[in-house]
Coordinates of C-alpha atoms and ligand atoms in Angstrom, one line a residue:
X137 CA 106.6 120.4 124.5
X138 CA 105.1 116.9 124.9
X139 CA 102.1 115.4 123.3
X140 CA 100.2 112.3 124.0
X141 CA 99.9 110.0 121.0
X142 CA 97.2 107.4 121.3
X143 CA 97.9 104.2 119.6
X144 CA 94.8 102.7 118.0
X145 CA 93.4 99.5 119.5
X146 CA 95.6 99.7 122.6
X147 CA 95.3 101.5 125.9
X148 CA 98.9 102.7 125.7
X149 CA 100.0 106.2 125.2
X150 CA 103.5 107.3 124.3
X151 CA 105.0 110.6 125.4
X152 CA 106.7 112.1 122.4
X153 CA 109.1 114.9 122.9
X154 CA 108.4 116.7 119.7
X155 CA 110.3 119.8 120.4
X156 CA 113.8 118.5 119.5
X157 CA 112.6 116.9 116.3
X158 CA 110.6 120.0 115.3
X159 CA 113.7 122.1 115.7
X160 CA 115.6 119.8 113.5
X161 CA 112.8 119.8 110.9
X162 CA 112.6 123.7 111.0
X163 CA 116.4 123.9 110.4
X164 CA 116.0 121.7 107.3
X165 CA 113.0 123.7 106.0
X166 CA 110.9 120.6 106.6
X167 CA 108.6 121.7 109.3
X168 CA 104.9 121.4 108.5
X169 CA 103.3 124.8 108.2
X170 CA 99.8 124.9 109.7
X171 CA 97.4 122.1 108.8
X172 CA 97.3 122.6 105.0
X173 CA 100.8 123.6 103.9
X174 CA 103.7 121.2 103.2
X175 CA 107.1 122.6 102.4
X176 CA 108.9 121.4 99.3
X177 CA 111.9 120.1 101.1
X178 CA 109.9 117.3 102.6
X179 CA 109.8 115.9 99.0
X180 CA 113.0 117.1 97.4
X181 CA 115.7 117.2 100.1
X182 CA 118.2 114.4 100.7
X183 CA 118.1 115.3 104.4
X184 CA 114.4 114.5 104.7
X185 CA 114.9 111.3 102.8
X186 CA 117.6 110.4 105.3
X187 CA 115.3 111.2 108.2
X188 CA 112.7 108.8 106.7
X189 CA 115.3 106.1 106.2
X190 CA 116.4 106.3 109.8
X191 CA 113.1 107.0 111.5
X192 CA 110.2 105.8 109.5
X193 CA 111.0 102.7 107.4
X194 CA 112.7 100.6 110.0
X195 CA 109.8 101.1 112.5
X196 CA 106.7 100.9 110.4
X197 CA 104.8 97.9 109.1
X198 CA 104.8 97.7 105.3
X199 CA 103.2 95.4 102.7
X200 CA 106.0 93.2 101.3
X201 CA 103.9 90.9 99.0
X202 CA 100.8 88.8 98.7
X203 CA 100.5 85.3 100.0
X204 CA 99.8 84.0 96.5
X205 CA 103.3 85.1 95.4
X206 CA 104.8 82.5 97.8
X207 CA 102.3 79.7 97.7
X208 CA 104.5 76.7 98.5
X209 CA 107.1 75.7 101.2
X210 CA 110.4 77.3 100.4
X211 CA 109.0 80.0 98.2
X212 CA 110.5 83.4 98.9
X213 CA 110.0 87.1 98.0
X214 CA 112.6 89.8 98.4
X215 CA 111.2 93.1 99.7
X216 CA 113.5 96.1 99.3
X217 CA 113.1 99.5 100.9
X218 CA 115.9 102.0 100.9
X219 CA 119.1 100.0 101.5
X220 CA 117.3 97.3 103.4
X221 CA 116.4 93.9 101.9
X222 CA 114.0 91.5 103.7
X223 CA 113.5 87.9 102.6
X224 CA 110.0 86.6 103.2
X225 CA 109.9 82.8 103.2
X226 CA 107.0 80.4 103.3
X227 CA 107.6 77.8 106.0
X228 CA 107.1 74.1 106.2
X229 CA 103.7 74.5 108.1
X230 CA 102.5 77.2 105.7
X231 CA 103.3 80.1 108.0
X232 CA 105.6 83.0 107.0
X233 CA 108.9 84.2 108.4
X234 CA 110.9 87.3 107.3
X235 CA 114.7 87.6 107.6
X236 CA 117.3 90.3 107.0
X237 CA 118.6 89.3 103.6
X238 CA 122.3 89.3 104.6
X239 CA 124.7 86.4 105.2
X240 CA 126.0 86.0 108.7
X241 CA 129.6 85.6 107.4
X242 CA 130.4 88.6 105.2
X243 CA 126.8 90.0 104.7
X244 CA 126.3 88.9 101.1
X245 CA 122.6 89.2 99.9
X246 CA 121.2 85.7 100.0
X247 CA 118.4 85.8 97.5
X248 CA 117.0 88.2 94.9
X249 CA 113.5 88.7 93.4
X250 CA 110.9 86.1 93.9
X251 CA 111.3 82.4 93.5
X252 CA 111.6 79.0 95.2
X253 CA 114.4 77.5 97.4
X254 CA 113.1 74.1 96.3
X255 CA 113.3 71.4 98.9
X256 CA 116.6 72.7 100.3
X257 CA 117.3 75.7 102.4
X258 CA 119.0 79.0 101.9
X259 CA 122.7 78.9 100.8
X260 CA 125.1 81.8 100.4
X261 CA 126.7 81.9 97.0
X262 CA 130.0 83.2 98.3
X263 CA 131.4 80.6 100.8
X264 CA 128.4 78.3 101.0
X265 CA 127.1 78.9 104.6
X266 CA 123.6 77.5 104.7
X267 CA 120.4 77.8 106.6
X268 CA 117.1 75.9 106.9
X269 CA 114.1 77.8 105.7
X270 CA 113.3 78.7 109.4
X271 CA 116.6 80.6 109.6
X272 CA 118.6 78.0 111.6
X273 CA 122.2 77.7 110.4
X274 CA 123.0 74.3 109.0
X275 CA 126.5 74.6 107.6
X276 CA 129.6 76.7 108.0
X277 CA 132.7 75.6 106.0
X278 CA 135.7 74.9 108.3
X279 CA 133.8 76.1 111.4
X280 CA 136.7 75.1 113.7
X281 CA 138.9 77.8 112.2
X282 CA 136.7 80.6 113.4
X283 CA 137.0 82.0 117.0
X284 CA 134.1 81.1 119.2
X285 CA 132.9 84.6 119.6
X286 CA 129.7 85.3 117.6
X287 CA 129.6 81.7 116.4
X288 CA 126.9 80.2 118.7
X289 CA 123.8 78.8 116.9
X290 CA 121.8 82.0 117.8
X291 CA 124.6 84.1 116.3
X292 CA 124.6 82.2 113.1
X293 CA 120.9 82.1 112.6
X294 CA 119.4 84.5 110.1
X295 CA 118.1 87.7 111.8
X296 CA 114.3 87.3 111.9
X297 CA 112.3 90.6 111.6
X298 CA 108.6 91.0 112.5
X299 CA 106.1 89.8 110.0
X300 CA 102.4 89.0 109.8
X301 CA 99.6 88.3 107.4
X302 CA 96.3 90.2 107.0
X303 CA 93.8 90.2 104.1
X304 CA 96.2 88.1 102.0
X305 CA 99.0 90.7 102.3
X306 CA 102.3 89.9 104.0
X307 CA 103.4 92.8 106.3
X308 CA 107.0 93.2 107.5
X309 CA 108.8 95.6 109.7
X310 CA 112.6 95.8 109.1
X311 CA 113.3 96.6 112.8
X312 CA 111.3 97.2 115.9
X313 CA 107.7 98.2 115.0
X314 CA 106.1 101.3 116.5
X315 CA 103.2 99.1 117.6
X316 CA 102.0 95.5 117.0
X317 CA 100.5 94.6 113.6
X318 CA 97.0 94.1 114.9
X319 CA 96.9 97.5 116.6
X320 CA 98.5 99.1 113.5
X321 CA 95.8 97.8 111.2
X322 CA 92.8 98.0 113.5
X323 CA 91.6 101.4 112.1
X324 CA 91.4 99.8 108.6
X325 CA 89.2 96.8 109.5
X326 CA 86.0 98.4 108.1
X327 CA 87.7 99.1 104.8
X328 CA 89.0 95.5 104.3
X329 CA 87.2 93.0 106.5
X330 CA 83.8 92.8 104.7
X331 CA 85.0 92.7 101.2
X332 CA 86.9 89.3 100.9
X333 CA 90.2 90.9 100.1
X334 CA 91.9 87.8 101.4
X335 CA 90.4 85.6 98.7
X336 CA 91.1 88.1 95.9
X337 CA 94.1 87.3 93.6
X338 CA 96.3 89.3 91.3
X339 CA 94.7 90.0 87.9
X340 CA 97.8 92.1 86.9
X341 CA 100.8 93.6 88.6
X342 CA 103.1 96.2 87.0
X343 CA 106.1 98.1 88.3
X344 CA 108.0 101.1 87.2
X345 CA 110.4 103.9 88.3
X346 CA 108.8 107.3 88.5
X347 CA 110.7 110.6 88.3
X348 CA 109.4 111.9 91.7
X349 CA 109.6 111.5 95.4
X350 CA 107.7 108.4 96.7
X351 CA 105.2 110.6 98.4
X352 CA 104.5 112.7 95.3
X353 CA 103.5 109.5 93.5
X354 CA 101.0 108.4 96.2
X355 CA 99.6 111.9 96.6
X356 CA 98.2 111.6 93.1
X357 CA 96.0 108.7 94.1
X358 CA 94.5 109.7 97.4
X359 CA 92.3 112.5 96.1
X360 CA 89.8 113.1 93.3
X361 CA 90.5 116.8 93.2
X362 CA 92.7 116.2 90.2
X363 CA 90.1 114.4 88.2
X364 CA 88.5 117.3 86.2
X365 CA 91.9 118.6 85.0
X366 CA 93.9 115.4 84.6
X367 CA 91.2 113.0 83.6
X368 CA 88.5 115.2 81.9
X369 CA 87.1 112.2 80.1
X370 CA 86.0 110.5 83.4
X371 CA 82.5 111.2 84.7
X372 CA 83.5 110.9 88.3
X373 CA 82.0 113.4 90.9
X374 CA 85.3 114.5 92.3
X375 CA 83.9 116.2 95.4
X376 CA 81.4 113.6 96.4
X377 CA 83.9 112.0 98.8
X378 CA 84.0 112.3 102.5
X379 CA 87.4 112.2 104.3
X380 CA 88.0 110.0 107.3
X381 CA 91.2 110.6 109.2
X382 CA 92.2 107.4 110.9
X383 CA 94.7 106.5 113.6
X384 CA 98.3 105.4 112.8
X385 CA 98.5 107.6 109.7
X386 CA 95.9 105.7 107.7
X387 CA 93.1 107.6 105.9
X388 CA 90.0 106.9 103.9
X389 CA 87.7 108.7 101.4
X390 CA 84.3 107.4 100.6
X391 CA 80.8 108.5 99.7
X392 CA 77.7 107.4 101.6
X393 CA 76.2 106.3 98.3
X394 CA 78.9 103.7 97.8
X395 CA 81.2 103.6 94.8
X396 CA 78.4 103.5 92.4
X397 CA 77.0 106.7 93.7
X398 CA 79.9 108.9 92.7
X399 CA 79.2 109.7 89.1
X400 CA 78.8 113.3 88.2
X401 CA 75.1 114.3 87.8
X402 CA 76.1 117.5 86.1
X403 CA 77.6 115.4 83.3
X404 CA 74.4 113.4 83.1
X405 CA 72.5 116.5 82.2
X406 CA 75.1 117.7 79.8
X407 CA 75.3 114.5 78.0
X408 CA 71.6 113.7 78.4
X409 CA 72.5 110.4 79.9
X410 CA 70.0 108.6 82.0
X411 CA 71.2 107.0 85.3
X412 CA 71.7 103.6 83.6
X413 CA 73.7 105.0 80.8
X414 CA 75.8 107.1 83.1
X415 CA 76.7 104.1 85.2
X416 CA 77.5 102.1 82.1
X417 CA 79.8 104.8 80.8
X418 CA 81.6 105.2 84.1
X419 CA 82.0 101.4 84.4
X420 CA 83.1 100.9 80.8
X421 CA 85.5 103.9 80.9
X422 CA 87.4 102.4 83.9
X423 CA 87.3 98.9 82.4
X424 CA 88.8 100.2 79.1
X425 CA 91.1 102.9 80.5
X426 CA 92.4 101.2 83.7
X427 CA 91.3 97.6 83.6
X428 CA 90.9 97.7 87.4
X429 CA 88.2 98.7 89.9
X430 CA 85.9 97.8 87.0
X431 CA 86.9 95.2 84.4
X432 CA 85.3 93.5 81.4
X433 CA 83.2 91.5 83.9
X434 CA 81.5 94.6 85.4
X435 CA 81.2 96.2 81.9
X436 CA 79.4 93.1 80.7
X437 CA 77.0 93.2 83.7
X438 CA 76.4 97.0 83.2
X439 CA 75.8 96.5 79.5
X440 CA 73.2 93.8 80.2
X441 CA 71.2 96.3 82.3
X442 CA 71.1 99.0 79.7
X443 CA 68.0 97.8 78.0
X444 CA 66.1 97.0 81.1
X445 CA 63.9 99.6 82.8
X446 CA 65.2 100.7 86.2
X447 CA 63.0 99.5 89.0
X448 CA 61.4 102.5 90.6
X449 CA 62.6 101.8 94.1
X450 CA 66.2 101.3 93.1
X451 CA 69.1 103.5 92.1
X452 CA 71.1 102.4 89.0
X453 CA 74.1 101.8 91.4
X454 CA 72.2 99.4 93.7
X455 CA 70.6 97.6 90.8
X456 CA 74.0 97.2 89.3
X457 CA 75.5 95.7 92.5
X458 CA 72.6 93.3 92.7
X459 CA 73.2 92.2 89.1
X460 CA 76.9 91.8 89.9
X461 CA 76.0 89.4 92.7
X462 CA 73.6 87.4 90.5
X463 CA 76.4 87.1 87.9
X464 CA 79.0 86.1 90.5
X465 CA 76.7 83.4 91.9
X466 CA 76.2 81.9 88.4
X467 CA 80.0 82.1 87.7
X468 CA 81.1 80.5 91.0
X469 CA 82.7 83.7 92.3
X470 CA 82.4 83.9 96.1
X471 CA 81.5 87.6 96.1
X472 CA 80.6 88.4 99.8
X473 CA 77.2 89.9 100.6
X474 CA 78.0 93.3 102.1
X475 CA 75.6 95.2 104.3
X476 CA 74.6 98.7 103.2
X477 CA 76.4 100.2 106.3
X478 CA 79.6 98.4 105.2
X479 CA 79.3 99.3 101.5
X480 CA 80.1 102.9 102.2
X481 CA 83.7 101.8 103.0
X482 CA 84.3 101.0 99.4
X483 CA 86.5 103.9 98.4
X484 CA 90.1 105.2 98.6
X485 CA 92.2 104.0 101.5
X486 CA 95.7 105.0 102.5
X487 CA 97.6 102.2 104.3
X488 CA 100.3 104.2 106.1
X489 CA 103.0 104.8 105.0
X490 CA 103.2 103.8 101.3
X491 CA 100.1 102.0 99.9
X492 CA 96.9 103.4 98.5
X493 CA 94.0 101.1 97.5
X494 CA 90.8 101.7 95.7
X495 CA 88.1 99.1 96.3
X496 CA 84.9 98.0 94.6
X497 CA 82.8 94.9 94.8
X498 CA 85.2 92.0 94.0
X499 CA 88.0 94.3 92.9
X500 CA 90.9 96.2 94.4
X501 CA 93.4 98.5 92.7
X502 CA 96.6 99.1 94.7
X503 CA 99.5 101.5 94.5
X504 CA 102.7 101.1 96.4
X505 CA 105.7 103.5 96.4
X506 CA 109.1 103.3 97.9
X507 CA 112.2 105.5 97.8
X508 CA 114.6 104.6 95.0
X509 CA 118.1 104.4 96.6
X510 CA 119.3 107.8 97.9
X511 CA 117.6 109.9 95.2
X512 CA 114.7 111.9 96.8
X513 CA 113.3 112.6 93.3
X514 CA 112.9 109.0 92.2
X515 CA 110.7 106.2 93.4
X516 CA 109.9 102.5 92.8
X517 CA 106.2 102.3 92.0
X518 CA 104.0 99.2 91.8
X519 CA 100.4 99.1 90.6
X520 CA 98.4 95.9 91.0
X521 CA 94.8 94.9 90.4
X522 CA 93.3 92.2 92.6
X523 CA 90.0 90.4 91.6
X524 CA 87.8 87.7 92.9
X525 CA 87.9 84.8 90.5
X526 CA 85.7 81.7 90.3
X527 CA 87.1 79.2 92.8
X528 CA 89.9 77.1 91.2
X529 CA 90.3 79.6 88.2
X530 CA 92.7 82.0 89.9
X531 CA 95.5 82.9 87.4
X532 CA 99.2 82.9 88.2
X533 CA 100.4 86.4 87.4
X534 CA 103.9 87.5 86.7
X535 CA 104.9 91.0 87.7
X536 CA 105.8 93.1 84.7
X537 CA 108.4 95.9 84.7
X538 CA 107.6 98.8 82.4
X539 CA 108.9 102.3 81.7
X540 CA 106.4 104.8 83.1
X541 CA 105.9 106.2 79.6
X542 CA 104.8 102.7 78.2
X543 CA 101.4 102.8 76.6
X544 CA 100.5 99.5 78.4
X545 CA 99.7 101.6 81.5
X546 CA 96.6 102.6 79.6
X547 CA 95.0 106.1 79.5
X548 CA 94.2 106.9 83.1
X549 CA 97.5 105.9 84.7
X550 CA 99.4 107.5 81.9
X551 CA 97.6 110.7 82.6
X552 CA 98.5 110.5 86.3
X553 CA 102.1 109.6 85.6
X554 CA 102.5 112.4 83.1
X555 CA 102.1 114.9 85.9
X556 CA 104.9 113.5 88.0
X557 CA 108.1 115.0 86.4
X558 CA 106.4 118.4 86.3
X559 CA 105.5 118.2 90.1
X560 CA 109.2 117.3 90.8
X561 CA 110.5 120.1 88.6
X562 CA 108.2 122.7 90.3
X563 CA 108.9 121.5 93.8
X564 CA 112.7 122.1 93.1
X565 CA 112.2 125.7 92.2
X566 CA 113.5 128.2 94.7
X567 CA 110.1 129.9 94.5
X568 CA 108.1 126.8 95.2
X569 CA 105.9 127.0 98.3
X570 CA 105.4 123.3 98.3
X571 CA 101.8 122.1 98.7
X572 CA 98.9 124.3 99.7
X573 CA 96.2 121.7 100.3
X574 CA 92.4 121.7 99.8
X575 CA 91.0 121.2 103.2
X576 CA 88.1 119.1 102.1
X577 CA 89.7 116.8 99.5
X578 CA 93.5 116.6 100.1
X579 CA 93.8 116.1 103.9
X580 CA 95.0 112.4 103.5
X581 CA 98.2 113.9 102.2
X582 CA 98.7 116.0 105.4
X583 CA 97.8 113.0 107.6
X584 CA 100.7 110.9 106.1
X585 CA 103.1 113.8 106.8
X586 CA 102.0 114.2 110.4
X587 CA 102.4 110.5 111.1
X588 CA 105.9 110.6 109.5
X589 CA 106.7 113.4 112.0
X590 CA 105.6 111.1 114.8
X591 CA 108.1 108.5 113.7
X592 CA 110.8 111.2 113.5
X593 CA 110.0 112.3 117.0
X594 CA 110.1 108.7 118.3
X595 CA 113.5 108.1 116.7
X596 CA 114.8 111.4 118.0
X597 CA 114.0 110.2 121.5
X598 CA 115.7 106.9 121.3
Ligands
LIG927 S1 129.6 85.8 102.6 FE1 128.2 84.3 102.8 S2 129.3 82.5 103.2 FE2 130.8 84.0 103.0
LIG928 FE1 94.3 110.1 88.6

C-alpha cells in the first residue's frame, strides 16, 4: 500500500510505503485503530519509544531554545532529546549554529546546560582538543602521533546539524530533516506571524520531570474537554473551540470570537455575572492561578473596565482588547495591532512533535515535552511564559527546576499534573483500551500520532 504525503509549502510528494511499518506497529500492538482510538502501547511500551528514537526525533525539527537565552557571541545552549545532545552556539555575526555535542577524539560531551564560552572557543575537558565557535578545529595535542585517516580539517570539525530561527525560537534537527524548516513551519504562520512572538521575552520558565510518557503530558494541554472536571473553578467554555488540522502534524484550536469570547455563558447566568464581570473573573483567575496567558497587567486592565458601562456596539472581549492596546501604548509595550480576521488564531497550537502553545494578546504560554532517557513512562517537561515588555525593560530570566508536586506551579498546572500518574497507571493495565477520543475536541492528539507514523514509515523505507 502506498500513500502520497503532501509536504506543506512545497510541490513535492513522497511515496511512503506504509505497509511494512504498519505490520511492525501491529505486531507491537501500536497500530492506530480507526481515527479515534489510540492503543496504550504507543504510550507505555519501550518498543514504541525506541521507534520514536530511531524514526522521529532525528528527523523532525524541534524547538531547542529562545534567542534570548544565547544573546551574545559564544553563548551556548545544550538541547537534549533521548540520548542526543545538541549544542546551539551564537556566532560572531549573531547567527546561530548547532553542533553534535561530542568531541571528535573520544566523543566526550563538550558543554552542559546553558552558558558562555567567553571570548574563546570550545575546549574538550579530557585531552584539550579545541574548536572555534564556528566548529572549526583549532587544536589537537600531539597531532603528529595520530594516523592521517580521519584527521583532515573536515574530519576534525564539529558535526554541524540543521538549525534555524523563527519567531524568536531556535529550531534544530539532530540529523536529516523530513523537510526544510520553512516548509515545516509554513502551516503555523497564521498562528504566530501577526502576534509579535519574536519580540516577546521570557517572563518565567520552569522545568520538571513528570511521571508519564512525553505524549501523555502534551495531550493534557491540547484540548479543553478536561476543563469542567479537572479545573471546575475556571469559567472557560470548553466546547467553544474549533479544531484545525494542519499539515506536518501541527494542529490548532480556536474560537471565531477570539480568546476573549470563550467564557462560559451558562456560568454567567448561574453566577449572575454580567459580561464585564465574567471577563474580569476569567482574566483574574488565569492571572492568579497560572500567571500566564493573562497576568497582573491584564487583570489590572480588566479591573479598570469593571465600573465603566459597556458601549452598546462592543462585546466585553473587544472592549478589553482595545483597553489593553491603550494601556500598552502608554506603557511603551509594542503590542501589534491585529486584524479581526487574524485575531481568531489566538488559541491553542500544537507545534509538532512536542510543543503546545496558548496565545493571547502580548502573551504566550508554552509547554514542551521530551522522553526521559529510556523510560517510556517518564518525561522532561518545560513550561514557559512569554510576554511583551516595554522596550528596554525585558527581564533576564533563569530557568527553575521544580518537582512536579511543588506548589509554585500554582493551581491550574498542579491540577493538570495531578492527573498524569493516574493516566500512566491506567494505561499500563492489561485491560486498558488506551485512548478513545472525542471527535470534536481531542483530534489534535490523533493528528500527532498519525504524523509520528509517517516518520516511522519514512525511516522504515531508508
Ligand atoms: S575526548 Fe575530547 S580531547 Fe580527548
Ligand atoms: Fe488543564
